[in-house]
Coordinates of C-alpha atoms in Angstrom, one line a residue:
Chain C
M30 CA 140.3 87.6 194.1
A31 CA 137.2 85.6 194.3
A32 CA 137.3 81.9 194.6
A33 CA 138.3 79.7 191.9
A34 CA 135.6 77.0 192.1
P35 CA 136.3 73.0 192.1
P36 CA 135.6 72.3 188.4
P37 CA 134.2 68.4 187.7
P38 CA 136.9 65.6 188.1
P39 CA 137.5 64.6 184.8
T40 CA 135.3 62.7 182.2
P41 CA 136.5 59.1 182.1
T42 CA 136.6 58.6 178.0
P43 CA 133.4 56.2 177.5
T44 CA 134.3 52.6 176.0
P45 CA 131.3 52.2 173.7
P46 CA 128.8 49.0 174.4
S47 CA 130.7 45.8 172.6
T48 CA 127.9 45.7 170.3
V49 CA 128.2 49.2 168.6
P50 CA 130.7 49.7 166.0
A51 CA 133.3 51.7 167.0
D52 CA 132.4 54.2 164.2
S53 CA 129.3 54.4 165.3
T54 CA 127.4 57.4 166.8
P55 CA 128.0 56.6 171.0
I56 CA 124.2 55.4 172.1
G57 CA 123.4 58.0 174.8
H58 CA 121.8 61.0 175.1
P59 CA 124.1 64.0 173.5
L60 CA 124.3 67.2 175.2
F61 CA 125.3 69.7 172.8
S62 CA 127.2 72.3 174.8
R63 CA 128.2 76.1 173.6
V64 CA 130.8 78.4 175.0
R65 CA 130.0 81.8 174.3
L66 CA 131.2 85.3 174.9
A67 CA 129.2 86.9 177.5
G68 CA 127.1 90.4 177.3
P69 CA 124.9 92.7 180.0
S70 CA 122.0 90.5 179.2
D71 CA 123.4 87.2 180.7
V72 CA 124.2 89.5 183.8
P73 CA 121.2 88.1 185.7
H74 CA 122.2 84.6 184.9
I75 CA 126.0 85.4 186.1
H76 CA 124.9 86.8 189.7
K77 CA 123.4 83.5 190.5
L78 CA 126.2 81.5 189.2
I79 CA 128.1 83.4 191.2
H80 CA 126.1 83.3 194.3
Q81 CA 125.8 79.5 193.8
M82 CA 129.4 79.5 193.7
A83 CA 129.7 80.8 197.2
V84 CA 126.6 78.0 198.8
F85 CA 129.1 75.3 197.0
E86 CA 132.2 76.5 198.7
R87 CA 130.4 77.5 202.1
L88 CA 131.5 81.4 201.7
T89 CA 128.3 83.1 201.3
H90 CA 129.4 85.5 203.9
L91 CA 131.6 87.2 201.5
F92 CA 129.3 87.5 198.4
S93 CA 128.3 91.1 198.2
A94 CA 128.2 91.3 194.6
T95 CA 124.6 92.5 193.2
E96 CA 122.9 92.2 189.7
S97 CA 123.8 96.5 189.2
S98 CA 127.6 96.1 190.5
L99 CA 128.2 93.6 188.4
S100 CA 126.6 95.6 185.1
A101 CA 128.4 98.3 186.7
N102 CA 131.8 96.5 186.4
L103 CA 131.6 94.1 183.3
F104 CA 131.3 94.8 179.3
S105 CA 132.6 98.1 179.9
S106 CA 135.5 97.1 177.5
P107 CA 136.5 95.2 174.7
P108 CA 136.0 91.8 175.7
F109 CA 140.1 90.1 176.6
R110 CA 141.4 93.4 177.1
S111 CA 139.4 93.6 180.6
F112 CA 137.3 91.5 182.6
T113 CA 135.8 88.7 180.2
V114 CA 133.2 86.4 180.6
F115 CA 132.1 83.9 179.0
I116 CA 128.9 81.6 179.6
L117 CA 128.6 77.7 178.6
E118 CA 125.3 76.8 177.2
V119 CA 124.0 73.2 177.0
S120 CA 120.6 71.7 175.2
P121 CA 120.1 68.3 174.0
K122 CA 118.9 69.7 170.1
P123 CA 121.8 71.2 168.3
F124 CA 122.1 75.0 168.7
P125 CA 120.2 77.2 166.3
E126 CA 121.3 78.0 163.2
N127 CA 122.1 81.5 162.4
S128 CA 122.2 82.5 166.2
P129 CA 122.9 86.3 166.6
H130 CA 126.2 84.7 169.0
D131 CA 127.7 83.2 165.7
S132 CA 127.8 86.5 164.5
N133 CA 129.9 88.2 167.3
P134 CA 133.2 90.2 166.1
N135 CA 135.6 88.7 168.5
Y136 CA 134.4 85.9 168.9
T137 CA 133.2 82.9 167.4
P138 CA 131.3 80.3 170.1
V139 CA 132.3 76.5 170.5
V140 CA 130.1 73.7 169.8
R141 CA 130.9 70.5 171.3
I142 CA 128.6 67.3 171.7
I143 CA 128.7 65.9 174.9
N144 CA 127.8 61.9 175.2
S145 CA 125.4 62.0 178.4
D146 CA 124.3 58.2 179.8
L147 CA 121.3 59.6 180.9
P148 CA 119.7 62.7 179.9
V149 CA 119.9 65.1 182.4
E150 CA 117.5 66.1 184.8
D151 CA 118.1 69.9 185.5
P152 CA 115.6 71.1 188.0
E153 CA 116.4 74.9 188.0
R154 CA 115.3 74.7 183.9
E155 CA 113.2 77.9 184.1
I156 CA 115.5 80.2 185.6
F157 CA 118.7 79.1 184.0
K158 CA 116.5 79.7 180.4
S159 CA 118.8 81.2 177.3
E160 CA 118.1 81.5 173.5
N161 CA 115.5 79.3 173.4
E162 CA 113.6 77.0 175.4
N163 CA 116.2 74.2 175.2
V164 CA 119.3 75.8 175.7
V165 CA 120.0 76.9 179.1
V166 CA 123.0 78.2 181.4
A167 CA 124.6 75.7 182.7
G168 CA 128.1 77.3 183.5
F169 CA 130.5 79.9 183.0
V170 CA 134.3 81.2 183.5
L171 CA 135.3 85.4 184.1
F172 CA 138.6 86.0 183.6
F173 CA 140.9 88.7 182.6
P174 CA 144.4 89.4 181.4
N175 CA 147.3 89.4 184.1
F176 CA 151.1 90.4 182.9
S177 CA 154.1 87.8 183.8
T178 CA 157.2 90.8 184.3
F179 CA 159.6 87.9 183.3
L180 CA 157.8 86.7 179.9
G181 CA 157.1 90.5 179.1
K182 CA 153.6 89.5 178.2
P183 CA 150.4 89.3 178.8
G184 CA 148.7 86.2 180.3
F185 CA 144.6 85.2 181.7
Y186 CA 143.7 84.6 185.2
V187 CA 140.5 82.9 185.9
E188 CA 139.4 83.6 188.5
D189 CA 136.5 81.8 188.5
I190 CA 135.3 78.3 186.7
F191 CA 132.0 77.2 187.6
V192 CA 129.9 74.7 186.2
R193 CA 126.3 74.1 187.5
E194 CA 125.5 70.4 189.6
C195 CA 123.6 68.6 187.5
Y196 CA 125.8 69.6 184.8
R197 CA 128.9 68.0 186.5
R198 CA 131.0 65.4 185.6
K199 CA 130.3 65.7 182.2
G200 CA 133.8 67.2 181.1
L201 CA 131.8 70.3 180.2
G202 CA 134.8 72.4 183.1
K203 CA 137.4 70.9 180.8
V204 CA 135.4 72.6 178.1
L205 CA 135.6 75.6 179.6
L206 CA 138.9 75.8 180.4
S207 CA 140.1 75.1 177.5
A208 CA 138.4 77.8 175.7
V209 CA 140.5 79.9 177.6
A210 CA 143.4 78.2 177.1
K211 CA 143.0 78.5 173.1
Q212 CA 141.9 81.7 173.3
A213 CA 145.2 82.5 175.5
V214 CA 147.4 81.1 172.8
K215 CA 145.3 82.7 169.5
M216 CA 146.0 85.8 171.1
D217 CA 150.3 84.6 171.9
Y218 CA 150.0 85.3 175.8
G219 CA 152.3 83.3 177.6
R220 CA 150.5 81.9 180.8
V221 CA 146.8 80.7 182.0
E222 CA 146.6 81.4 185.6
W223 CA 144.5 80.4 188.2
V224 CA 143.9 78.8 192.1
V225 CA 142.6 76.1 193.7
L226 CA 141.7 75.1 197.5
D227 CA 144.9 72.6 198.7
W228 CA 142.5 70.0 200.4
N229 CA 140.7 69.6 196.9
V230 CA 142.4 67.0 195.4
N231 CA 140.0 66.3 193.1
A232 CA 140.4 69.4 191.3
I233 CA 144.2 69.4 191.7
R234 CA 144.6 66.5 189.9
F235 CA 142.1 67.1 186.9
Y236 CA 144.3 70.4 186.3
E237 CA 147.3 68.6 186.4
E238 CA 145.8 66.2 183.6
M239 CA 145.1 69.6 182.2
G240 CA 149.1 70.2 182.1
A241 CA 149.0 72.4 185.0
Q242 CA 151.9 73.1 187.3
I243 CA 150.6 73.6 190.9
L244 CA 152.8 76.0 192.6
P245 CA 153.5 75.3 196.1
E246 CA 155.5 77.9 197.5
W247 CA 153.9 80.9 196.7
R248 CA 151.1 82.4 199.2
I249 CA 148.1 85.1 198.3
C250 CA 148.9 88.1 200.3
R251 CA 145.4 90.5 200.3
L252 CA 144.5 93.9 201.4
T253 CA 140.7 94.2 202.0
G254 CA 138.5 96.4 204.7
D255 CA 139.2 98.2 206.7
S256 CA 142.7 97.8 206.0
L257 CA 142.5 99.1 202.9
Q258 CA 140.6 101.5 203.8
V259 CA 143.0 103.0 206.2
Y260 CA 145.3 104.2 203.3
G261 CA 142.9 106.0 201.7
N262 CA 143.6 108.8 204.5
D263 CA 147.1 108.5 204.2
N264 CA 148.7 111.5 203.0
Chain M
M29 CA 152.4 85.9 187.3
A30 CA 155.9 86.1 187.9
A31 CA 157.6 86.5 191.2
A32 CA 156.3 89.9 193.5
A33 CA 159.7 90.5 194.9
P34 CA 160.4 90.7 198.9
P35 CA 160.2 94.0 199.7
P36 CA 162.7 95.6 202.9
P37 CA 162.0 94.6 205.9
P38 CA 159.8 97.3 208.0
T39 CA 161.6 100.2 208.7
P40 CA 161.4 100.9 212.6
T41 CA 160.8 104.0 214.0
P42 CA 163.8 105.8 214.6
T43 CA 164.6 107.3 217.8
P44 CA 165.9 110.2 218.1
P45 CA 168.6 111.1 220.0
S46 CA 168.2 112.3 223.4
T47 CA 170.0 115.8 222.8
V48 CA 167.7 116.4 219.6
P49 CA 164.2 118.1 220.7
A50 CA 161.4 116.4 219.7
D51 CA 160.2 118.7 217.0
S52 CA 163.2 119.3 215.3
T53 CA 164.2 117.8 212.4
P54 CA 165.9 114.9 212.8
I55 CA 169.9 114.5 211.9
G56 CA 170.7 112.6 209.0
H57 CA 170.4 112.8 205.4
P58 CA 167.2 113.7 204.1
L59 CA 166.2 111.4 201.1
F60 CA 163.3 112.6 198.6
S61 CA 161.3 110.0 197.4
R62 CA 158.8 110.5 194.9
V63 CA 156.7 107.8 193.1
R64 CA 155.2 108.8 189.8
L65 CA 153.2 106.8 186.9
A66 CA 156.0 105.3 184.1
G67 CA 155.5 106.3 180.7
P68 CA 157.2 104.6 177.7
S69 CA 161.0 106.4 177.9
D70 CA 160.9 104.5 181.9
V71 CA 161.4 101.0 179.8
P72 CA 164.6 100.5 179.6
H73 CA 165.2 101.2 183.1
I74 CA 162.0 98.7 184.0
H75 CA 164.1 95.9 182.0
K76 CA 166.6 96.7 184.0
L77 CA 165.0 96.3 187.1
I78 CA 162.7 93.4 186.3
H79 CA 165.8 91.9 186.0
Q80 CA 167.9 93.3 189.0
M81 CA 164.6 90.9 190.6
A82 CA 165.0 87.5 188.4
V83 CA 168.8 87.3 189.7
F84 CA 167.1 88.3 193.5
E85 CA 164.8 85.4 193.2
R86 CA 167.8 83.3 191.3
L87 CA 164.9 83.0 188.4
T88 CA 167.1 84.3 186.1
H89 CA 166.5 81.3 183.8
L90 CA 162.6 82.3 184.2
F91 CA 163.9 85.7 182.4
S92 CA 163.0 86.2 178.8
A93 CA 161.6 90.0 179.1
T94 CA 163.1 92.5 176.4
E95 CA 162.8 96.1 176.1
S96 CA 160.3 95.5 172.9
S97 CA 158.3 93.1 174.6
L98 CA 157.6 95.3 177.7
S99 CA 157.2 98.3 175.1
A100 CA 154.6 96.3 172.8
N101 CA 152.3 95.3 176.4
L102 CA 152.8 98.0 178.6
F103 CA 151.4 101.5 178.2
S104 CA 148.5 101.2 175.3
S105 CA 145.9 101.6 178.0
P106 CA 145.3 104.4 180.6
P107 CA 146.3 103.9 183.3
F108 CA 144.8 101.7 186.2
R109 CA 142.6 99.8 183.9
S110 CA 145.2 97.7 182.4
F111 CA 148.8 97.5 183.4
T112 CA 150.3 100.2 184.9
V113 CA 153.7 100.4 186.0
F114 CA 154.6 103.3 189.2
I115 CA 158.3 104.3 189.2
L116 CA 160.1 105.0 192.3
E117 CA 162.6 107.2 192.6
V118 CA 164.9 109.5 195.3
S119 CA 167.1 111.7 195.4
P120 CA 169.4 113.9 198.1
K121 CA 168.1 117.0 196.9
P122 CA 164.3 118.3 196.6
F123 CA 162.5 116.9 193.3
P124 CA 162.5 120.1 190.7
E125 CA 159.7 122.2 190.6
N126 CA 156.9 122.6 187.5
S127 CA 158.4 119.1 186.4
P128 CA 156.4 117.2 183.8
H129 CA 155.8 114.6 185.8
D130 CA 153.7 117.1 187.9
S131 CA 150.6 117.6 185.3
N132 CA 150.2 114.0 184.7
P133 CA 146.2 114.4 184.6
N134 CA 146.1 110.4 185.8
Y135 CA 148.3 110.6 188.7
T136 CA 150.0 113.6 191.2
P137 CA 153.1 112.3 192.2
V138 CA 153.7 110.8 195.7
V139 CA 156.8 112.7 197.6
R140 CA 158.0 111.7 201.1
I141 CA 161.1 112.6 202.8
I142 CA 162.8 109.6 203.9
N143 CA 165.7 110.4 206.8
S144 CA 168.5 107.7 206.1
D145 CA 171.7 107.6 208.8
L146 CA 174.1 107.9 206.1
P147 CA 174.5 108.8 202.8
V148 CA 173.3 106.5 200.2
E149 CA 176.2 104.9 198.1
D150 CA 174.6 104.1 195.1
P151 CA 177.3 102.4 192.8
E152 CA 174.5 101.9 189.7
R153 CA 173.8 105.7 189.8
E154 CA 174.7 106.4 186.2
I155 CA 172.6 102.9 185.1
F156 CA 169.6 104.5 186.8
K157 CA 169.7 108.4 186.5
S158 CA 166.5 109.9 186.2
E159 CA 165.2 113.5 185.1
N160 CA 168.2 114.9 186.3
E161 CA 171.8 114.4 187.6
N162 CA 170.3 114.3 191.1
V163 CA 167.4 111.9 190.6
V164 CA 167.6 108.0 190.4
V165 CA 165.1 105.5 189.8
A166 CA 165.1 103.1 193.0
G167 CA 162.5 100.6 192.3
F168 CA 158.9 100.0 190.3
V169 CA 155.6 98.4 191.3
L170 CA 154.0 96.6 188.1
F171 CA 150.0 96.4 188.7
F172 CA 146.7 95.8 187.0
P173 CA 142.8 95.6 188.0
N174 CA 141.7 92.1 189.1
F175 CA 137.7 91.3 189.7
S176 CA 136.3 89.7 192.8
T177 CA 132.9 88.4 191.6
F178 CA 132.3 87.8 195.5
L179 CA 132.5 91.7 195.4
G180 CA 131.3 92.5 192.8
K181 CA 133.9 95.1 191.6
P182 CA 137.7 95.1 190.5
G183 CA 140.9 95.3 192.6
F184 CA 144.3 95.8 191.7
Y185 CA 146.6 92.7 191.9
V186 CA 150.5 93.5 192.5
E187 CA 152.5 91.7 190.3
D188 CA 155.9 93.0 191.0
I189 CA 157.3 95.1 193.8
F190 CA 160.8 96.0 193.8
V191 CA 163.6 98.3 195.6
R192 CA 166.8 98.2 194.5
E193 CA 169.4 96.8 196.9
C194 CA 171.1 100.0 198.2
Y195 CA 167.7 101.4 199.2
R196 CA 166.3 98.7 200.7
R197 CA 165.4 99.2 204.9
K198 CA 164.1 102.4 204.7
G199 CA 160.2 102.2 204.3
L200 CA 160.4 102.5 200.6
G201 CA 158.7 99.1 199.7
K202 CA 155.8 100.4 202.0
V203 CA 155.9 104.2 199.7
L204 CA 155.3 101.9 197.2
L205 CA 152.8 99.5 198.0
S206 CA 150.7 102.4 200.3
A207 CA 150.6 103.9 197.0
V208 CA 148.7 101.0 194.6
A209 CA 146.5 100.8 198.4
K210 CA 145.7 104.7 198.1
Q211 CA 144.9 104.4 194.4
A212 CA 143.1 101.5 194.8
V213 CA 140.8 103.5 197.4
K214 CA 140.3 106.4 195.1
M215 CA 139.0 104.4 192.7
D216 CA 136.6 102.4 195.4
Y217 CA 138.4 99.1 194.0
G218 CA 137.4 96.4 196.9
R219 CA 141.1 94.7 197.5
V220 CA 145.0 94.6 196.3
E221 CA 146.3 91.1 196.4
W222 CA 149.9 89.8 195.4
V223 CA 151.7 86.9 195.9
V224 CA 155.0 86.3 198.6
L225 CA 157.4 83.1 198.7
D226 CA 156.2 80.8 201.9
W227 CA 160.0 80.4 203.0
N228 CA 159.9 84.4 202.3
V229 CA 159.2 85.1 206.4
N230 CA 160.6 88.6 206.8
A231 CA 158.4 89.9 203.7
I232 CA 155.4 87.8 205.9
R233 CA 155.4 90.2 208.5
F234 CA 156.2 93.1 206.8
Y235 CA 152.5 92.5 205.0
E236 CA 151.1 91.7 208.2
E237 CA 152.0 94.7 209.8
M238 CA 150.7 96.3 206.3
G239 CA 147.6 95.2 207.1
A240 CA 147.6 92.3 205.0
Q241 CA 145.7 88.6 205.1
I242 CA 148.3 85.7 204.0
L243 CA 146.0 83.0 202.9
P244 CA 147.2 80.0 203.8
E245 CA 144.8 77.5 201.6
W246 CA 145.0 78.7 198.5
R247 CA 148.1 77.4 195.7
I248 CA 148.1 79.0 192.4
C249 CA 148.0 76.9 189.2
R250 CA 149.6 77.7 185.7
L251 CA 149.5 76.6 182.8
T252 CA 152.1 77.4 180.5
G253 CA 154.7 76.5 177.8
D254 CA 154.2 73.3 175.6
S255 CA 151.4 72.4 178.2
L256 CA 149.2 75.5 177.0
Q257 CA 150.1 75.7 173.4
V258 CA 148.3 71.9 173.0
Y259 CA 145.4 73.8 173.3
G260 CA 145.9 76.5 170.4
N261 CA 145.6 72.7 168.2
D262 CA 142.6 71.4 169.8
N263 CA 139.2 71.9 167.9

């Protein structure tokens, strides 16, 4: 397990200015967001996002993933049955109609319109450009099936959830996690689980508001590096 | 994640009585142990073992697995690529030669001889009888691939490891966990991970002696039951 990046804190429900009737479109800058299945061509973006996450968590010394190691290990099985990545994209304009992503037989992209008070200044727009010049990759979530012996059925384990800095505090972390939860319900899976650092009180509050329990008593045990390798020689 | 049952504490290296030369066979009762891949016909035993684990952990209120739910979700994918179960069997006599398990193309069983001071009295011998009348199922481990984005490669997550009470304190928990670690090394996987209850100091010491790190800062977050179901309605 790597670190699950703390998501942005929840976005407060915007209160429309009093001059705007409640049923009109809120004033502001709409930001179209889309959650879609990732594929092999997304690996360069995924690799950059994981690196940003390692920087954010001050764990770059643990970061050794390469584009080739990701390509070799992701996308070799059907989605949801093994390691699966959702990409979060945003655009100031509606997403293209008849996008090839819309006809993915495994997953229909989820589009939501977020209202942003100010237009987002994205200093890395060029690096994260996606389907067309308006669309940029803003984050990702990587998850895979786990198995509860007590329930006797699978769930999803969310390894990482990450939103780029300039897109935080807009509810996009919740958009990503909700997409995983929705898929779990659709597949009749019993649980969605992930981990959080105990000092990250903002993230813990956010997760609790999403309905999650935080299990205080369990500790993660990890066998890795030389301590793992010795078992290879153990005949 | 269900609960990973605390394994038996490590067996101290037996000190041979001074009358026995160091190179002779230790006096005692040999117990032949075998770790092999489970298959569909093992489901009734696996179900009983999970139930015993729930009793041991006083978590029977969380236990809802049935033989059918296990059958529906296990063994549908090749082992090691999805949910995988190793069965631990023991016998006072050597395991049958040319057992069908020996020709499993995915895994060659690991046999070890454990020296037991006294013969084991197994009150559930009839319930857990396996390949022949000498062989009984003594425990299991259920594990599946996880994925480290930082390493860019898979590992194994051990959901449950369990040894029946009368076979504890003989090093059999280590036999099971070592078999998973050995398989991880063979597949060039980067980590083996599991969880432990923070008050279970015997288990924590045992895991540390096996080379594991205990990660103190991470907490598990779980979305389940009604809190999960609401996301299915969230359009």
